[in-house]
Amino acid sequence: MNWQRVFALAAAVLALSLVAAAIGACAPQRGAPAPAVGPGETGFPKMTLKFNHVVARDTPKHKAAERFAQLVRERTNGAIEIQVFPNSELYKDGEEIEALQTGAIHFIAPGTDKFGVLVTEWEATALPYVFSSVEGFKQFEDPENPVARELFEKLRPKGLLGLAIWENGWKHFSSSKRPLIVPDDFKGQKFRTSGKPDEAFVKALGGSAVVMAFSEVFSALQQGVVDGQFNTWNNIYTQKFHEVQRYATSSDGAVVLLYGVATNAQWWDSLDSRTRQVLFDALKEATKYGNELAAEENRVALEKIKASGRLEIHVQTPEEAALWRVAGEQVQREWVSQGRVSQETLQKLASLGKTR
């Protein structure tokens, strides 16, 4: 037997088999299951994004963040997934800005005063009595508002890009010691505050203050580390602060809790224009939803607090509010004299919502 001819024939057969297999692999596979929709079919890159915040699930902020995630998922056919982490699950409110700068997360929505660690001018939005009305801060929330856009631009050199303003409503003081009617009632009491503007307001009213992470407030109130706090009805109820406090003062018009939704500027700029647009449009729609929800959520929370019977609530009179305003305007003057904010920015914010 001619073994050379046998080996040559076998090699030829093997080669033909390999070619046939390759052709078959490239040919359409009729009857095979349809492949999962990938980035090529959707036109969007496949990615999982993280949105960190520090409040509870049953809040306007979380509901707006979830709506944002839902809209993005639907409009990209699941290519872009946004995971929302509430209750400081990833980062506390003193940590999330740095986490965003380093690219560890993709979106945050801290109180606007928190941006003061980067740009002190942002603290103007959290100073007492800077907004003259609900209409004023509603106008500030408008994505086309030039005052908000100007402040957002100041964050870019710090690596952040501001995208939207969310609201939670007016903030109210509570205490475990005594009712808070006039400034003298604050003396001898320590209050948890979220940042420097609130801290200065408490001190101007006669109390002492400590800046503390939001996730630590309930235990601090429960253990008597602090006597009181300053927050919206929704946050007071969802965090159960009313269960460890005895008195509260309803003080609409003093300080409004606003959130600034921000992302990492470098990461955002790296996205293709179509992806950026779908994210921005979804966020704009979620912002409208959340901001319309805030007033109702606070109303419901207040009713539930009243129904619990745990908190004695005093509704501030105009005369009492005038005494608090003296302290608040003192804080505004301090911020201007220290160069933390400009008089021009305060005037721009105060003018919002006023009829011309």
Short mmCIF file of C-alpha atoms in Angstrom, two decimals:
data_model
loop_
_atom_site.label_atom_id
_atom_site.label_comp_id
_atom_site.label_asym_id
_atom_site.label_seq_id
_atom_site.Cartn_x
_atom_site.Cartn_y
_atom_site.Cartn_z
CA MET A 1 0.00 0.00 0.00
CA ASN A 2 1.22 3.49 -0.89
CA TRP A 3 1.06 5.15 2.54
CA GLN A 4 2.06 8.52 1.12
CA ARG A 5 -1.03 8.55 -1.12
CA VAL A 6 -3.27 7.53 1.83
CA PHE A 7 -1.94 10.34 4.03
CA ALA A 8 -2.30 12.87 1.21
CA LEU A 9 -5.91 11.81 0.59
CA ALA A 10 -6.73 11.99 4.30
CA ALA A 11 -5.22 15.46 4.55
CA ALA A 12 -7.28 16.63 1.58
CA VAL A 13 -10.49 15.26 3.10
CA LEU A 14 -9.70 16.95 6.43
CA ALA A 15 -9.02 20.27 4.72
CA LEU A 16 -12.31 20.10 2.81
CA SER A 17 -14.15 19.28 6.04
CA LEU A 18 -12.66 22.31 7.80
CA VAL A 19 -13.59 24.61 4.93
CA ALA A 20 -17.15 23.27 4.92
CA ALA A 21 -17.42 23.75 8.68
CA ALA A 22 -16.17 27.31 8.41
CA ILE A 23 -18.67 28.12 5.66
CA GLY A 24 -21.46 26.56 7.70
CA ALA A 25 -20.56 28.60 10.76
CA CYS A 26 -20.76 31.83 8.77
CA ALA A 27 -24.07 30.96 7.12
CA PRO A 28 -27.38 32.08 8.72
CA GLN A 29 -28.71 29.52 11.20
CA ARG A 30 -32.36 29.13 10.34
CA GLY A 31 -34.60 28.10 13.17
CA ALA A 32 -32.06 29.09 15.84
CA PRO A 33 -33.28 31.25 18.80
CA ALA A 34 -32.97 34.99 18.21
CA PRO A 35 -29.92 36.40 19.97
CA ALA A 36 -30.36 38.85 22.85
CA VAL A 37 -30.58 42.46 21.73
CA GLY A 38 -27.08 43.89 22.00
CA PRO A 39 -25.58 47.33 21.66
CA GLY A 40 -25.31 46.90 17.90
CA GLU A 41 -29.08 46.49 17.58
CA THR A 42 -30.07 49.16 20.11
CA GLY A 43 -27.49 51.68 19.05
CA PHE A 44 -26.55 52.24 22.70
CA PRO A 45 -23.48 50.96 24.55
CA LYS A 46 -24.13 48.23 27.08
CA MET A 47 -23.46 49.66 30.54
CA THR A 48 -24.54 49.52 34.17
CA LEU A 49 -24.56 52.86 35.98
CA LYS A 50 -24.76 53.62 39.71
CA PHE A 51 -26.91 56.35 41.28
CA ASN A 52 -26.15 56.93 44.97
CA HIS A 53 -28.29 58.91 47.42
CA VAL A 54 -28.73 59.08 51.18
CA VAL A 55 -32.47 59.21 51.88
CA ALA A 56 -35.12 56.50 52.16
CA ARG A 57 -36.93 54.69 49.37
CA ASP A 58 -40.29 56.29 50.12
CA THR A 59 -39.14 59.83 49.24
CA PRO A 60 -39.47 62.14 46.23
CA LYS A 61 -35.74 61.83 45.58
CA HIS A 62 -35.72 58.04 45.40
CA LYS A 63 -38.91 57.92 43.35
CA ALA A 64 -37.46 60.41 40.87
CA ALA A 65 -34.24 58.40 40.65
CA GLU A 66 -36.19 55.20 40.03
CA ARG A 67 -38.27 56.93 37.35
CA PHE A 68 -35.03 58.08 35.70
CA ALA A 69 -33.71 54.51 35.72
CA GLN A 70 -36.98 53.14 34.34
CA LEU A 71 -37.12 55.62 31.47
CA VAL A 72 -33.50 54.98 30.48
CA ARG A 73 -34.01 51.22 30.55
CA GLU A 74 -37.12 51.47 28.37
CA ARG A 75 -35.64 53.90 25.86
CA THR A 76 -32.44 51.91 25.38
CA ASN A 77 -34.16 48.48 25.32
CA GLY A 78 -32.23 47.49 28.43
CA ALA A 79 -28.79 48.36 27.08
CA ILE A 80 -28.29 50.98 29.80
CA GLU A 81 -29.18 49.90 33.32
CA ILE A 82 -29.15 52.41 36.20
CA GLN A 83 -28.91 50.89 39.67
CA VAL A 84 -30.27 53.20 42.40
CA PHE A 85 -28.75 52.86 45.88
CA PRO A 86 -30.74 54.66 48.63
CA ASN A 87 -30.04 55.11 52.36
CA SER A 88 -26.28 55.65 51.93
CA GLU A 89 -25.90 52.02 50.83
CA LEU A 90 -22.75 52.89 48.89
CA TYR A 91 -21.61 56.28 50.21
CA LYS A 92 -22.66 58.70 52.95
CA ASP A 93 -23.49 62.30 52.12
CA GLY A 94 -19.98 63.38 53.09
CA GLU A 95 -18.43 60.80 50.75
CA GLU A 96 -20.48 60.70 47.56
CA ILE A 97 -19.04 63.82 45.90
CA GLU A 98 -15.52 62.40 46.05
CA ALA A 99 -16.82 59.03 44.84
CA LEU A 100 -18.35 60.78 41.83
CA GLN A 101 -15.14 62.68 41.12
CA THR A 102 -13.13 59.45 41.09
CA GLY A 103 -15.64 57.68 38.84
CA ALA A 104 -16.74 55.10 41.42
CA ILE A 105 -20.38 56.07 40.77
CA HIS A 106 -22.16 57.90 37.97
CA PHE A 107 -24.92 60.04 39.52
CA ILE A 108 -25.60 61.71 42.87
CA ALA A 109 -28.28 64.10 44.16
CA PRO A 110 -26.97 65.72 47.36
CA GLY A 111 -28.42 68.77 49.06
CA THR A 112 -27.22 71.77 47.10
CA ASP A 113 -25.27 73.05 50.11
CA LYS A 114 -23.04 69.94 49.85
CA PHE A 115 -21.50 71.38 46.68
CA GLY A 116 -20.11 74.10 48.94
CA VAL A 117 -17.04 71.93 49.59
CA LEU A 118 -16.15 72.54 45.93
CA VAL A 119 -17.76 75.92 45.21
CA THR A 120 -18.93 77.95 48.22
CA GLU A 121 -21.31 79.99 46.02
CA TRP A 122 -23.60 76.94 46.02
CA GLU A 123 -24.27 77.51 49.73
CA ALA A 124 -26.36 80.54 48.74
CA THR A 125 -29.16 78.16 47.72
CA ALA A 126 -29.39 76.80 51.28
CA LEU A 127 -29.16 80.05 53.22
CA PRO A 128 -32.22 81.01 55.29
CA TYR A 129 -34.84 83.20 53.60
CA VAL A 130 -32.95 83.38 50.30
CA PHE A 131 -36.03 82.21 48.39
CA SER A 132 -38.98 84.53 48.89
CA SER A 133 -41.64 81.99 47.89
CA VAL A 134 -42.46 78.55 46.54
CA GLU A 135 -42.59 80.15 43.10
CA GLY A 136 -39.03 81.33 43.65
CA PHE A 137 -37.44 77.94 44.18
CA LYS A 138 -39.72 76.42 41.53
CA GLN A 139 -38.24 78.86 39.05
CA PHE A 140 -34.73 77.92 40.18
CA GLU A 141 -35.56 74.28 39.36
CA ASP A 142 -36.27 75.17 35.74
CA PRO A 143 -33.43 73.65 33.66
CA GLU A 144 -33.41 76.81 31.52
CA ASN A 145 -32.99 79.10 34.53
CA PRO A 146 -29.80 81.17 34.09
CA VAL A 147 -29.02 81.32 37.83
CA ALA A 148 -28.97 77.52 38.13
CA ARG A 149 -26.98 77.16 34.89
CA GLU A 150 -24.41 79.67 36.14
CA LEU A 151 -23.92 77.73 39.37
CA PHE A 152 -23.73 74.42 37.52
CA GLU A 153 -20.96 75.77 35.30
CA LYS A 154 -18.87 76.54 38.38
CA LEU A 155 -18.74 72.79 39.14
CA ARG A 156 -17.11 71.83 35.82
CA PRO A 157 -13.55 72.81 36.83
CA LYS A 158 -14.03 70.51 39.85
CA GLY A 159 -14.83 67.53 37.64
CA LEU A 160 -18.61 67.55 38.08
CA LEU A 161 -21.42 68.36 35.69
CA GLY A 162 -24.72 69.59 37.11
CA LEU A 163 -27.79 68.24 35.31
CA ALA A 164 -30.94 69.08 37.29
CA ILE A 165 -32.42 70.52 40.48
CA TRP A 166 -34.77 68.37 42.56
CA GLU A 167 -36.79 69.57 45.53
CA ASN A 168 -37.97 68.11 48.80
CA GLY A 169 -39.69 71.15 50.31
CA TRP A 170 -39.42 73.45 53.31
CA LYS A 171 -37.39 72.31 56.31
CA HIS A 172 -38.70 72.31 59.89
CA PHE A 173 -36.98 72.17 63.29
CA SER A 174 -37.80 69.51 65.85
CA SER A 175 -36.60 69.04 69.43
CA SER A 176 -36.79 66.56 72.27
CA LYS A 177 -36.58 69.27 74.96
CA ARG A 178 -39.11 72.05 74.40
CA PRO A 179 -41.16 73.87 71.76
CA LEU A 180 -39.23 76.14 69.40
CA ILE A 181 -41.26 79.33 69.17
CA VAL A 182 -38.83 82.24 69.57
CA PRO A 183 -35.03 82.33 69.19
CA ASP A 184 -34.51 82.09 72.96
CA ASP A 185 -36.00 78.58 72.83
CA PHE A 186 -32.93 77.38 70.90
CA LYS A 187 -30.54 78.25 73.72
CA GLY A 188 -28.99 75.26 75.45
CA GLN A 189 -29.99 72.87 72.68
CA LYS A 190 -27.79 71.08 70.14
CA PHE A 191 -29.10 70.41 66.63
CA ARG A 192 -27.90 68.16 63.86
CA THR A 193 -27.41 70.11 60.65
CA SER A 194 -26.58 69.03 57.10
CA GLY A 195 -23.96 71.68 56.37
CA LYS A 196 -22.53 75.11 57.09
CA PRO A 197 -25.60 77.23 56.18
CA ASP A 198 -27.90 75.33 58.56
CA GLU A 199 -25.18 75.31 61.21
CA ALA A 200 -24.89 79.11 61.03
CA PHE A 201 -28.69 79.52 61.14
CA VAL A 202 -28.95 77.44 64.32
CA LYS A 203 -26.19 79.47 65.96
CA ALA A 204 -27.82 82.75 64.91
CA LEU A 205 -31.04 81.52 66.55
CA GLY A 206 -29.11 80.86 69.78
CA GLY A 207 -28.52 77.10 69.68
CA SER A 208 -25.45 74.98 69.03
CA ALA A 209 -25.02 72.75 66.00
CA VAL A 210 -23.10 69.77 64.73
CA VAL A 211 -22.80 68.71 61.08
CA MET A 212 -23.54 64.99 60.86
CA ALA A 213 -24.09 62.40 58.13
CA PHE A 214 -27.78 61.84 57.44
CA SER A 215 -27.48 58.11 58.09
CA GLU A 216 -26.37 58.82 61.68
CA VAL A 217 -29.16 61.21 62.69
CA PHE A 218 -31.76 58.78 64.07
CA SER A 219 -29.34 57.12 66.50
CA ALA A 220 -27.94 60.51 67.53
CA LEU A 221 -31.45 61.73 68.36
CA GLN A 222 -32.37 58.48 70.08
CA GLN A 223 -29.24 58.49 72.25
CA GLY A 224 -29.42 62.19 73.08
CA VAL A 225 -26.20 63.07 71.27
CA VAL A 226 -28.21 65.92 69.74
CA ASP A 227 -31.50 67.41 70.93
CA GLY A 228 -33.02 68.22 67.57
CA GLN A 229 -32.74 68.38 63.80
CA PHE A 230 -33.86 70.39 60.77
CA ASN A 231 -35.51 68.66 57.81
CA THR A 232 -38.57 68.21 55.63
CA TRP A 233 -41.70 66.44 56.83
CA ASN A 234 -41.06 63.65 54.36
CA ASN A 235 -37.55 63.00 55.64
CA ILE A 236 -38.68 63.32 59.26
CA TYR A 237 -41.37 60.69 58.70
CA THR A 238 -39.46 58.22 56.52
CA GLN A 239 -36.44 58.29 58.84
CA LYS A 240 -38.73 58.00 61.92
CA PHE A 241 -37.26 61.11 63.55
CA HIS A 242 -40.72 61.93 64.92
CA GLU A 243 -40.52 58.79 67.06
CA VAL A 244 -37.57 60.18 69.04
CA GLN A 245 -38.63 63.86 69.17
CA ARG A 246 -41.39 65.63 71.10
CA TYR A 247 -41.82 69.06 69.50
CA ALA A 248 -41.66 70.57 66.03
CA THR A 249 -42.27 73.96 64.45
CA SER A 250 -43.80 74.27 60.99
CA SER A 251 -41.76 77.06 59.42
CA ASP A 252 -42.62 77.34 55.72
CA GLY A 253 -40.49 79.98 54.07
CA ALA A 254 -37.25 79.67 56.04
CA VAL A 255 -35.04 77.11 54.26
CA VAL A 256 -35.94 74.87 51.33
CA LEU A 257 -34.23 71.53 50.78
CA LEU A 258 -33.03 71.30 47.19
CA TYR A 259 -30.91 68.59 45.58
CA GLY A 260 -28.45 69.01 42.74
CA VAL A 261 -28.28 66.03 40.38
CA ALA A 262 -24.72 65.74 39.11
CA THR A 263 -22.49 63.38 37.16
CA ASN A 264 -18.79 63.03 36.42
CA ALA A 265 -18.01 65.59 33.71
CA GLN A 266 -15.22 63.59 32.05
CA TRP A 267 -17.33 60.43 31.90
CA TRP A 268 -20.32 62.35 30.52
CA ASP A 269 -18.21 63.98 27.82
CA SER A 270 -16.89 60.55 26.79
CA LEU A 271 -20.39 59.35 25.87
CA ASP A 272 -21.65 59.57 22.31
CA SER A 273 -24.18 62.32 21.67
CA ARG A 274 -27.14 59.93 21.29
CA THR A 275 -26.48 58.31 24.66
CA ARG A 276 -26.08 61.68 26.37
CA GLN A 277 -29.35 62.86 24.87
CA VAL A 278 -31.37 59.86 26.01
CA LEU A 279 -29.97 60.20 29.54
CA PHE A 280 -30.64 63.94 29.64
CA ASP A 281 -34.18 63.63 28.28
CA ALA A 282 -35.03 60.86 30.75
CA LEU A 283 -33.63 62.89 33.63
CA LYS A 284 -35.61 65.96 32.57
CA GLU A 285 -38.82 63.92 32.61
CA ALA A 286 -37.94 62.31 35.97
CA THR A 287 -37.19 65.75 37.41
CA LYS A 288 -40.64 67.05 36.47
CA TYR A 289 -42.22 63.95 38.00
CA GLY A 290 -40.26 64.16 41.27
CA ASN A 291 -40.70 67.89 41.76
CA GLU A 292 -44.45 67.66 41.22
CA LEU A 293 -44.54 64.80 43.73
CA ALA A 294 -42.65 66.61 46.53
CA ALA A 295 -45.45 68.83 47.86
CA GLU A 296 -47.91 65.94 48.05
CA GLU A 297 -45.37 63.62 49.69
CA ASN A 298 -44.69 66.22 52.40
CA ARG A 299 -48.40 66.80 52.96
CA VAL A 300 -49.01 63.08 53.41
CA ALA A 301 -45.98 62.72 55.68
CA LEU A 302 -47.20 65.57 57.90
CA GLU A 303 -50.63 63.95 58.22
CA LYS A 304 -49.03 60.65 59.20
CA ILE A 305 -46.84 62.38 61.79
CA LYS A 306 -49.91 64.07 63.27
CA ALA A 307 -51.81 60.78 63.28
CA SER A 308 -48.98 59.10 65.19
CA GLY A 309 -49.53 61.46 68.12
CA ARG A 310 -45.80 61.46 68.86
CA LEU A 311 -44.97 65.03 67.87
CA GLU A 312 -46.48 68.27 69.14
CA ILE A 313 -46.44 70.60 66.12
CA HIS A 314 -46.56 74.38 66.40
CA VAL A 315 -47.47 76.36 63.28
CA GLN A 316 -45.33 79.48 63.15
CA THR A 317 -47.11 82.85 63.09
CA PRO A 318 -45.97 85.74 60.87
CA GLU A 319 -44.76 87.58 63.98
CA GLU A 320 -42.65 84.61 65.08
CA ALA A 321 -41.31 84.15 61.56
CA ALA A 322 -40.17 87.78 61.56
CA LEU A 323 -37.96 87.08 64.60
CA TRP A 324 -36.40 84.06 62.89
CA ARG A 325 -35.87 86.12 59.75
CA VAL A 326 -33.66 88.56 61.66
CA ALA A 327 -31.34 85.63 62.47
CA GLY A 328 -31.51 84.35 58.90
CA GLU A 329 -30.60 87.68 57.34
CA GLN A 330 -27.68 87.91 59.74
CA VAL A 331 -26.38 84.64 58.27
CA GLN A 332 -26.72 86.03 54.75
CA ARG A 333 -24.63 89.07 55.69
CA GLU A 334 -21.98 86.82 57.27
CA TRP A 335 -21.70 84.72 54.10
CA VAL A 336 -21.20 87.80 51.96
CA SER A 337 -18.66 89.38 54.33
CA GLN A 338 -16.68 86.11 54.44
CA GLY A 339 -16.63 85.96 50.65
CA ARG A 340 -18.42 82.60 50.57
CA VAL A 341 -21.21 83.95 48.37
CA SER A 342 -21.72 87.15 46.44
CA GLN A 343 -24.43 89.70 47.09
CA GLU A 344 -25.24 89.45 43.38
CA THR A 345 -26.06 85.72 43.64
CA LEU A 346 -28.25 86.30 46.70
CA GLN A 347 -30.13 89.04 44.88
CA LYS A 348 -30.63 86.84 41.81
CA LEU A 349 -32.05 84.02 43.95
CA ALA A 350 -34.25 86.38 45.97
CA SER A 351 -35.69 87.89 42.79
CA LEU A 352 -36.89 84.53 41.46
CA GLY A 353 -40.64 84.11 41.54
CA LYS A 354 -41.34 87.79 42.02
CA THR A 355 -43.64 89.49 39.55
CA ARG A 356 -42.02 92.22 37.53
#
